[in-house]
Coordinates of C-alpha atoms and ligand atoms in Angstrom, one line a residue:
X367 CA 21.7 5.5 -24.4
X368 CA 18.4 5.1 -26.2
X369 CA 15.5 5.4 -24.0
X370 CA 13.0 2.0 -23.5
X371 CA 10.4 4.6 -24.0
X372 CA 11.8 6.8 -26.6
X373 CA 9.6 6.1 -29.4
X374 CA 7.3 9.1 -29.6
X375 CA 10.0 11.4 -28.6
X376 CA 12.1 13.5 -31.1
X377 CA 14.6 15.3 -28.5
X378 CA 16.4 13.6 -25.7
X379 CA 16.1 14.6 -22.6
X380 CA 18.0 17.4 -20.7
X381 CA 20.9 15.7 -18.8
X382 CA 20.0 17.7 -15.4
X383 CA 16.6 16.2 -16.1
X384 CA 17.9 12.5 -16.4
X385 CA 19.7 13.2 -13.0
X386 CA 16.5 15.1 -11.5
X387 CA 14.0 12.3 -12.2
X388 CA 16.1 9.1 -12.0
X389 CA 15.6 7.1 -9.0
X390 CA 18.5 4.5 -9.5
X391 CA 20.7 6.0 -6.9
X392 CA 18.2 4.8 -4.0
X393 CA 16.1 1.8 -5.6
X394 CA 19.0 0.1 -6.8
X395 CA 18.6 -1.9 -3.6
X396 CA 15.6 -3.6 -4.8
X397 CA 17.7 -5.3 -7.5
X398 CA 16.9 -8.8 -6.2
X399 CA 13.6 -8.2 -5.8
X400 CA 13.2 -6.6 -9.2
X401 CA 14.9 -9.7 -10.8
X402 CA 13.2 -12.2 -8.7
X403 CA 9.8 -10.6 -9.9
X404 CA 10.8 -10.5 -13.4
X405 CA 11.4 -14.3 -13.5
X406 CA 8.3 -15.1 -12.1
X407 CA 6.5 -12.9 -14.7
X408 CA 8.4 -14.3 -17.5
X409 CA 7.8 -17.9 -16.2
X410 CA 3.9 -17.0 -16.2
X411 CA 4.2 -15.5 -19.7
X412 CA 6.0 -18.6 -21.2
X413 CA 3.4 -21.1 -19.4
X414 CA 0.5 -19.2 -20.3
X415 CA 1.8 -19.1 -24.2
X416 CA 1.9 -15.3 -24.1
X417 CA 5.7 -15.6 -25.0
X418 CA 7.5 -18.7 -26.5
X419 CA 8.5 -21.1 -23.7
X420 CA 12.2 -20.8 -24.9
X421 CA 12.4 -17.1 -24.8
X422 CA 10.9 -17.4 -21.3
X423 CA 13.6 -19.8 -20.4
X424 CA 16.4 -17.8 -22.0
X425 CA 15.1 -14.5 -20.0
X426 CA 15.2 -16.6 -16.8
X427 CA 18.4 -17.9 -17.4
X428 CA 19.9 -14.4 -18.1
X429 CA 17.9 -12.7 -15.5
X430 CA 19.7 -15.2 -12.9
X431 CA 23.1 -14.4 -14.4
X432 CA 22.5 -10.7 -14.1
X433 CA 21.6 -11.2 -10.5
X434 CA 25.1 -13.2 -10.0
X435 CA 27.0 -10.2 -11.7
X436 CA 25.4 -7.6 -9.6
X437 CA 26.2 -9.3 -6.5
X438 CA 29.5 -9.9 -7.5
X439 CA 29.8 -6.1 -8.1
X440 CA 30.2 -6.7 -11.9
X441 CA 27.4 -4.2 -13.0
X442 CA 27.3 -0.7 -13.0
X443 CA 23.8 1.0 -13.1
X444 CA 23.2 4.0 -15.3
X445 CA 21.3 7.1 -14.4
X446 CA 20.1 7.6 -17.9
X447 CA 18.2 4.1 -17.5
X448 CA 16.2 6.0 -14.5
X449 CA 15.5 3.2 -12.0
X450 CA 16.4 -0.6 -11.2
X451 CA 13.4 -1.7 -13.3
X452 CA 14.7 -0.4 -16.6
X453 CA 18.4 -0.8 -15.8
X454 CA 17.7 -4.6 -15.3
X455 CA 15.7 -4.5 -18.5
X456 CA 18.2 -2.5 -20.6
X457 CA 21.1 -5.0 -19.6
X458 CA 18.9 -8.0 -20.4
X459 CA 18.1 -6.9 -23.7
X460 CA 22.0 -5.6 -24.2
X461 CA 22.7 -9.3 -23.2
X462 CA 20.2 -11.2 -25.5
X463 CA 18.6 -8.9 -27.7
X464 CA 15.1 -9.2 -29.2
X465 CA 14.2 -12.0 -26.7
X466 CA 14.9 -9.8 -23.7
X467 CA 12.5 -7.3 -25.3
X468 CA 9.6 -9.6 -24.8
X469 CA 9.8 -9.6 -20.7
X470 CA 7.5 -6.7 -20.4
X471 CA 4.8 -8.1 -22.0
X472 CA 1.7 -7.2 -19.8
X473 CA 3.5 -5.2 -17.4
X474 CA 3.9 -1.8 -16.5
X475 CA 6.8 -0.4 -14.3
X476 CA 3.9 0.8 -12.1
X477 CA 3.0 -2.7 -11.0
X478 CA 6.5 -3.8 -11.1
X479 CA 7.5 -1.1 -8.6
X480 CA 4.4 -1.7 -6.5
X481 CA 5.6 -5.4 -6.5
X482 CA 9.4 -4.5 -5.9
X483 CA 8.6 -2.5 -2.9
X484 CA 6.2 -4.9 -1.4
X485 CA 8.8 -7.5 -1.5
X486 CA 11.6 -5.4 -0.2
X487 CA 9.2 -4.4 2.8
X488 CA 8.3 -8.0 3.6
X489 CA 12.1 -8.9 3.6
X490 CA 12.6 -5.9 6.0
X491 CA 9.6 -6.5 8.3
X492 CA 10.8 -10.1 8.8
X493 CA 14.5 -8.9 9.7
X494 CA 13.0 -6.1 12.1
X495 CA 10.7 -8.6 13.9
X496 CA 13.8 -10.6 14.6
X497 CA 15.5 -7.7 15.9
X498 CA 12.7 -6.8 17.9
X499 CA 12.3 -10.4 19.7
X500 CA 15.9 -10.2 20.4
X501 CA 15.3 -7.3 22.4
X502 CA 12.3 -8.6 24.2
X503 CA 14.4 -11.8 24.9
X504 CA 17.2 -9.8 26.4
X505 CA 15.1 -7.2 28.4
X506 CA 13.0 -10.5 29.8
X507 CA 16.1 -12.3 30.7
X508 CA 17.7 -9.0 32.3
X509 CA 14.2 -8.7 34.3
X510 CA 14.8 -12.1 35.5
X511 CA 18.0 -11.3 37.5
X512 CA 16.2 -8.2 39.0
X513 CA 12.8 -9.4 40.7
X514 CA 14.1 -8.1 44.0
X515 CA 15.7 -5.1 43.2
X516 CA 14.0 -2.0 44.5
X517 CA 13.7 1.4 43.0
X518 CA 11.3 4.2 43.1
X519 CA 8.5 4.1 40.4
X520 CA 7.8 7.7 39.3
X521 CA 4.6 9.9 38.3
X522 CA 5.5 13.4 37.0
X523 CA 9.0 12.4 37.6
X524 CA 8.4 12.7 41.3
X525 CA 9.0 9.6 43.4
X526 CA 5.9 7.7 43.7
X527 CA 5.9 4.1 45.1
X528 CA 8.6 1.7 45.1
X529 CA 8.5 -1.1 42.2
X530 CA 10.9 -3.6 41.1
X531 CA 13.4 -3.1 38.3
X532 CA 11.8 -6.4 36.7
X533 CA 8.6 -4.5 36.8
X534 CA 10.0 -1.8 35.3
X535 CA 11.6 -3.6 32.3
X536 CA 8.8 -5.7 31.7
X537 CA 6.6 -2.5 31.1
X538 CA 8.8 -2.2 28.1
X539 CA 8.5 -5.7 27.2
X540 CA 4.7 -5.2 27.0
X541 CA 5.3 -2.2 24.5
X542 CA 7.7 -4.2 22.3
X543 CA 5.1 -7.0 22.1
X544 CA 2.9 -4.7 20.7
X545 CA 5.2 -3.3 18.2
X546 CA 5.9 -6.9 17.2
X547 CA 2.2 -7.4 16.8
X548 CA 2.1 -4.3 14.6
X549 CA 4.8 -5.3 12.7
X550 CA 3.1 -8.7 12.0
X551 CA -0.1 -6.8 11.2
X552 CA 1.5 -4.6 8.7
X553 CA 3.2 -7.6 7.1
X554 CA -0.6 -9.0 6.3
X555 CA -1.3 -6.0 4.0
X556 CA 2.2 -5.7 2.6
X557 CA 1.9 -9.6 1.7
X558 CA -0.6 -8.7 -1.3
X559 CA 0.9 -9.2 -4.8
X560 CA 0.1 -6.2 -7.4
X561 CA 1.6 -7.4 -10.5
X562 CA -1.2 -7.9 -13.4
X563 CA -2.4 -4.3 -12.6
X564 CA -0.5 -2.9 -15.6
X565 CA -0.1 0.5 -15.9
X566 CA -3.4 1.1 -14.1
X567 CA -6.3 -1.0 -16.1
X568 CA -4.6 -4.8 -16.2
X569 CA -4.0 -6.0 -19.7
X570 CA -5.8 -8.1 -22.3
X571 CA -3.1 -10.8 -22.1
X572 CA -4.4 -13.9 -20.1
X573 CA -2.1 -13.4 -17.1
X574 CA -2.1 -15.9 -14.3
X575 CA -1.6 -13.6 -11.3
X576 CA -2.3 -16.3 -8.9
X577 CA 0.6 -18.4 -10.2
X578 CA 3.1 -15.3 -10.0
X579 CA 1.9 -14.6 -6.3
X580 CA 2.5 -18.3 -5.5
X581 CA 5.9 -18.3 -7.3
X582 CA 6.8 -15.1 -5.3
X583 CA 5.3 -16.3 -2.1
X584 CA 2.6 -13.9 -1.7
X585 CA -0.7 -14.8 0.4
X586 CA -3.1 -12.8 -1.7
X587 CA -3.4 -10.6 -5.1
X588 CA -4.4 -7.0 -5.1
X589 CA -8.3 -6.9 -6.3
X590 CA -8.4 -3.5 -8.1
X591 CA -5.6 -2.6 -10.4
X592 CA -5.9 1.1 -10.0
X593 CA -5.9 0.6 -6.3
X594 CA -2.9 -2.1 -7.1
X595 CA -0.4 0.5 -8.6
X596 CA -1.5 3.5 -6.2
X597 CA -1.5 2.2 -3.0
X598 CA 1.2 2.7 -0.6
X599 CA -0.7 2.3 2.6
X600 CA 1.7 -0.5 3.4
X601 CA 4.6 1.8 3.5
X602 CA 2.7 4.4 5.6
X603 CA 1.7 1.3 8.0
X604 CA 5.1 0.4 8.4
X605 CA 6.6 3.9 9.0
X606 CA 3.9 4.4 11.6
X607 CA 4.7 1.0 13.0
X608 CA 8.4 1.9 13.2
X609 CA 7.5 5.4 14.5
X610 CA 5.9 3.8 17.5
X611 CA 8.6 1.6 18.0
X612 CA 11.0 4.3 18.0
X613 CA 8.9 6.3 20.3
X614 CA 9.2 3.4 23.0
X615 CA 13.0 3.0 22.3
X616 CA 13.1 6.9 22.8
X617 CA 11.3 7.1 26.2
X618 CA 13.5 4.1 27.7
X619 CA 16.8 5.9 26.2
X620 CA 15.5 9.0 28.2
X621 CA 15.5 7.1 31.4
X622 CA 18.8 5.6 30.6
X623 CA 20.0 9.1 30.1
X624 CA 18.6 10.0 33.4
X625 CA 19.6 6.9 35.2
X626 CA 23.3 7.3 34.1
X627 CA 23.5 10.9 35.4
X628 CA 25.3 11.5 38.5
X629 CA 21.9 12.9 40.2
X630 CA 20.4 9.3 39.7
X631 CA 23.0 6.9 39.3
X632 CA 21.0 4.1 39.2
X633 CA 23.0 2.6 36.1
X634 CA 26.3 2.5 34.6
X635 CA 26.5 1.9 30.9
X636 CA 29.3 -0.3 29.5
X637 CA 32.3 1.6 27.9
X638 CA 31.7 -0.1 24.8
X639 CA 28.4 1.9 24.4
X640 CA 29.7 5.3 26.0
X641 CA 31.8 8.1 24.6
X642 CA 34.2 10.6 26.3
X643 CA 34.4 14.6 26.2
X644 CA 37.3 16.2 23.9
X645 CA 37.8 18.6 26.8
X646 CA 35.9 17.4 30.0
X647 CA 38.3 14.4 31.1
X648 CA 35.7 13.0 33.6
X649 CA 33.2 12.6 31.2
X650 CA 31.2 9.5 30.1
X651 CA 28.3 10.3 28.2
X652 CA 25.4 8.3 27.2
X653 CA 25.6 9.0 23.5
X654 CA 24.0 6.1 22.0
X655 CA 20.9 6.3 24.0
X656 CA 20.8 10.1 23.0
X657 CA 21.3 9.3 19.3
X658 CA 18.5 6.8 19.3
X659 CA 16.3 9.4 21.1
X660 CA 17.3 11.9 18.2
X661 CA 16.8 9.4 15.4
X662 CA 13.5 8.7 16.6
X663 CA 12.5 12.5 15.1
X664 CA 14.0 11.4 11.6
X665 CA 11.6 8.2 11.7
X666 CA 8.7 10.3 12.4
X667 CA 9.5 12.8 9.6
X668 CA 9.4 10.1 7.2
X669 CA 6.0 9.3 8.3
X670 CA 4.8 12.7 7.9
X671 CA 6.7 12.9 4.5
X672 CA 5.1 9.6 3.0
X673 CA 1.5 11.0 4.4
X674 CA 1.7 14.0 2.8
X675 CA 3.3 12.9 -0.3
X676 CA 0.2 10.8 -0.8
X677 CA -2.6 13.2 0.5
X678 CA -3.3 14.9 -2.8
X679 CA -2.8 12.2 -5.4
X680 CA -5.6 11.6 -7.9
X681 CA -5.9 7.9 -9.2
X682 CA -3.6 6.0 -10.1
X683 CA 0.2 6.0 -10.5
X684 CA 1.6 9.5 -10.1
X685 CA 5.5 10.1 -10.4
X686 CA 5.3 11.8 -6.9
X687 CA 5.1 8.2 -5.8
X688 CA 8.6 7.8 -6.4
X689 CA 9.2 9.9 -3.2
X690 CA 8.1 7.0 -1.2
X691 CA 11.4 5.1 -1.2
X692 CA 14.1 7.1 0.5
X693 CA 12.1 7.6 3.5
X694 CA 11.0 4.3 3.7
X695 CA 14.2 3.1 3.3
X696 CA 15.6 5.3 6.0
X697 CA 13.1 4.4 8.5
X698 CA 14.0 1.0 8.0
X699 CA 17.7 1.4 8.2
X700 CA 17.4 3.8 11.1
X701 CA 15.3 1.3 13.0
X702 CA 17.7 -1.7 11.8
X703 CA 20.8 0.1 13.6
X704 CA 19.1 1.4 16.6
X705 CA 17.2 -1.7 18.0
X706 CA 20.5 -4.0 18.2
X707 CA 22.7 -1.0 19.4
X708 CA 19.8 -0.5 22.1
X709 CA 19.5 -4.2 22.7
X710 CA 23.6 -4.4 23.5
X711 CA 23.6 -1.3 25.7
X712 CA 20.9 -2.6 27.9
X713 CA 22.4 -6.0 27.9
X714 CA 25.9 -4.4 29.2
X715 CA 24.6 -2.0 31.5
X716 CA 25.5 -2.3 35.5
X717 CA 22.8 -1.9 37.7
X718 CA 23.6 0.4 41.0
X719 CA 21.1 -1.8 43.3
X720 CA 21.8 0.5 46.2
X721 CA 21.4 3.7 44.6
X722 CA 18.0 2.3 43.7
X723 CA 17.2 1.3 47.0
X724 CA 18.3 4.5 48.6
X725 CA 16.2 6.3 46.1
X726 CA 13.0 4.2 46.7
X727 CA 13.8 5.0 50.9
X728 CA 13.8 8.6 50.1
X729 CA 10.9 10.7 48.8
X730 CA 8.2 8.8 51.3
X731 CA 7.5 6.1 48.2
X732 CA 6.0 4.2 51.2
X733 CA 3.3 7.1 52.3
X734 CA 0.7 4.8 50.6
X735 CA 1.4 1.9 52.1
X736 CA 1.5 3.6 55.5
X737 CA -2.2 5.0 54.8
X738 CA -3.2 1.5 53.6
X739 CA -2.0 0.1 56.9
X740 CA -4.4 2.5 58.8
X741 CA -7.3 1.3 56.4
X742 CA -6.5 -2.4 57.2
X743 CA -6.9 -0.9 61.1
X744 CA -10.4 0.2 60.3
X745 CA -9.3 3.9 59.6
X746 CA -11.6 5.0 56.4
X747 CA -9.1 5.9 53.6
X748 CA -9.6 9.7 53.3
X749 CA -9.0 9.8 57.0
X750 CA -5.7 7.9 57.0
X751 CA -4.8 9.8 53.8
X752 CA -4.7 12.9 55.9
X753 CA -3.1 11.3 58.9
X754 CA -0.1 10.4 56.8
X755 CA -0.1 13.7 55.3
X756 CA 0.4 15.2 58.2
X757 CA 3.2 12.6 59.2
X758 CA 5.1 13.4 55.7
X759 CA 4.8 17.2 56.8
X760 CA 6.2 16.3 60.1
X761 CA 9.0 14.3 58.5
X762 CA 9.7 17.2 56.3
X763 CA 10.0 19.6 59.0
X764 CA 12.4 17.3 61.0
X765 CA 14.2 16.2 58.1
X766 CA 13.6 12.5 58.6
X767 CA 11.2 10.0 56.9
X768 CA 8.7 7.6 57.9
X769 CA 10.6 4.5 58.7
X770 CA 12.8 6.4 61.4
X771 CA 9.9 7.9 63.5
X772 CA 9.6 6.6 66.7
X773 CA 6.1 4.9 67.5
X774 CA 5.5 7.8 70.0
X775 CA 5.7 10.3 67.3
X776 CA 3.4 8.3 65.1
X777 CA 1.1 8.0 68.3
X778 CA 1.2 11.6 68.8
X779 CA -0.7 12.0 65.5
X780 CA -2.9 9.2 65.6
X781 CA -3.3 6.6 68.8
X782 CA -4.0 3.7 66.3
X783 CA -0.4 3.3 65.2
X784 CA 1.5 0.2 66.6
X785 CA 4.9 -1.6 65.8
X786 CA 3.6 -3.4 62.9
X787 CA 3.5 -0.4 60.8
X788 CA 7.3 -0.4 60.4
X789 CA 7.2 -3.9 58.5
X790 CA 4.3 -2.6 56.6
X791 CA 6.2 0.6 55.3
X792 CA 9.4 -1.2 54.4
X793 CA 9.9 -0.1 50.8
X794 CA 11.0 -4.0 50.0
X795 CA 7.7 -5.1 51.6
X796 CA 5.9 -2.2 49.9
X797 CA 6.9 -3.5 46.5
X798 CA 6.8 -7.4 47.1
X799 CA 3.2 -7.0 48.6
X800 CA 1.6 -5.9 45.6
X801 CA 1.0 -9.1 44.1
X802 CA -1.9 -8.1 41.7
X803 CA -1.6 -9.3 38.6
X804 CA 0.5 -6.7 36.6
X805 CA 2.4 -5.6 39.4
X806 CA 6.0 -5.7 40.9
X807 CA 5.9 -8.4 43.4
X808 CA 8.5 -11.4 42.6
X809 CA 6.0 -14.0 42.3
X810 CA 3.8 -11.8 39.8
X811 CA 7.0 -10.9 37.7
X812 CA 8.4 -14.4 37.9
X813 CA 5.2 -15.4 36.2
X814 CA 5.2 -12.7 33.8
X815 CA 8.6 -13.6 32.6
X816 CA 7.6 -17.4 32.4
X817 CA 4.8 -16.5 30.1
X818 CA 7.0 -14.3 27.9
X819 CA 9.3 -16.9 27.6
X820 CA 6.3 -19.1 26.5
X821 CA 5.2 -16.4 23.9
X822 CA 8.8 -16.0 22.6
X823 CA 8.6 -19.7 21.5
X824 CA 5.5 -19.2 19.5
X825 CA 6.8 -16.3 17.5
Ligands
LIG102 N1 11.0 4.6 -10.5 C1 9.6 4.8 -10.6 C2 9.1 4.8 -8.9 O1 9.9 4.7 -8.0 C3 9.2 3.6 -11.2 C4 7.8 3.7 -11.9 C5 7.7 4.6 -12.8 N2 6.6 4.6 -13.8 C6 6.4 5.6 -14.5 N3 5.5 5.5 -15.4 N4 7.3 6.5 -14.8 O2 8.0 5.2 -8.9

């Protein structure tokens, strides 16, 4: 096959070279964006009188047919045509000859590829936003059923203070709200139309870049052609946004894995989201959570690869930039698999309320509340801390807990204690009495869940 750029060459490329520098195996997924972009470019060329209007019409009609044929699986791409851009152009020329050869007027593959990635990325950001929204709605609904489910909150993975499961889940809703925001923000900087940048220095034809942007649904156009062809910030930003999202999923997965262990037994995952062992008949493994935790690493890797690919590149386009796509696509694909699996895994898990409550009752998670009770009787906080510390030590030595000490035992350490301490250190009460905004109390989480529902209506 003759190369579209073959004019100044006397020898054909080495066939392994063709294989080496071809990107069609991974950029063919942008066929729709490439064709839609070309249609908008051709329409503008015709309208501006840069090419005959009839030619523009024939090009657009034929591009539409090519799109239909690709979607019907009737087109095979050729590695020798390098990438999706030249594959489509080659097919166009094979169908309508000289007229097809006019399409690339005033355009370069450099601004073409920049356009295609932006269009593709915009589409995928919208899809990922929907998945994240769905995850948030699921978590928020799940939380609504657990405003009174008590479990220990941890610091240093040591039992710290009792919280409610709603409170714990709503912490993740907050993280995913920020992820959603970051996706919206990344979208803004992706939604800028680079076509018209040409190879790097625009063109002498009177292009109407705003018309192309409007036709393709872009909010703005790039304002410097050298930047227009060589900016991949939006890819890096998306990889970063997705890395943070995966980090949140991974933290949650870590908890799911811990919680489904025999040691915690706070939850049981549905069989649909667990697997067995080929040798140990008793096993039910949280593989999906582990895989999501594991796949987080590859998304981080793509972010580092993209940053590293770009760090030494002089202006403007360099072929290194062809390396942007596989990592970006894999990061997108990975997130698009992980988020829905995670959502269903959470939606179908069973909560072991008794195990959670028992865990909250052990480990002195109510010690702070006991100290606070003393403070409310007028004891300075530092003294209260010391008194409860002594009581905890006493409990450890006698293998008991604060709830089960007799009033005489309390009074032996401080005469301030009376019967009302028992109600104050009940773990249920400890969680439900924390009514500060952002806290675990039922009235607080119920309000947060309602506010989240209102927010979901706006996104
Ligand atoms: N396949 C190329 C890429 O992905 C398209 C742009 C190639 N431009 C060039 N002048 N070689 O970046």
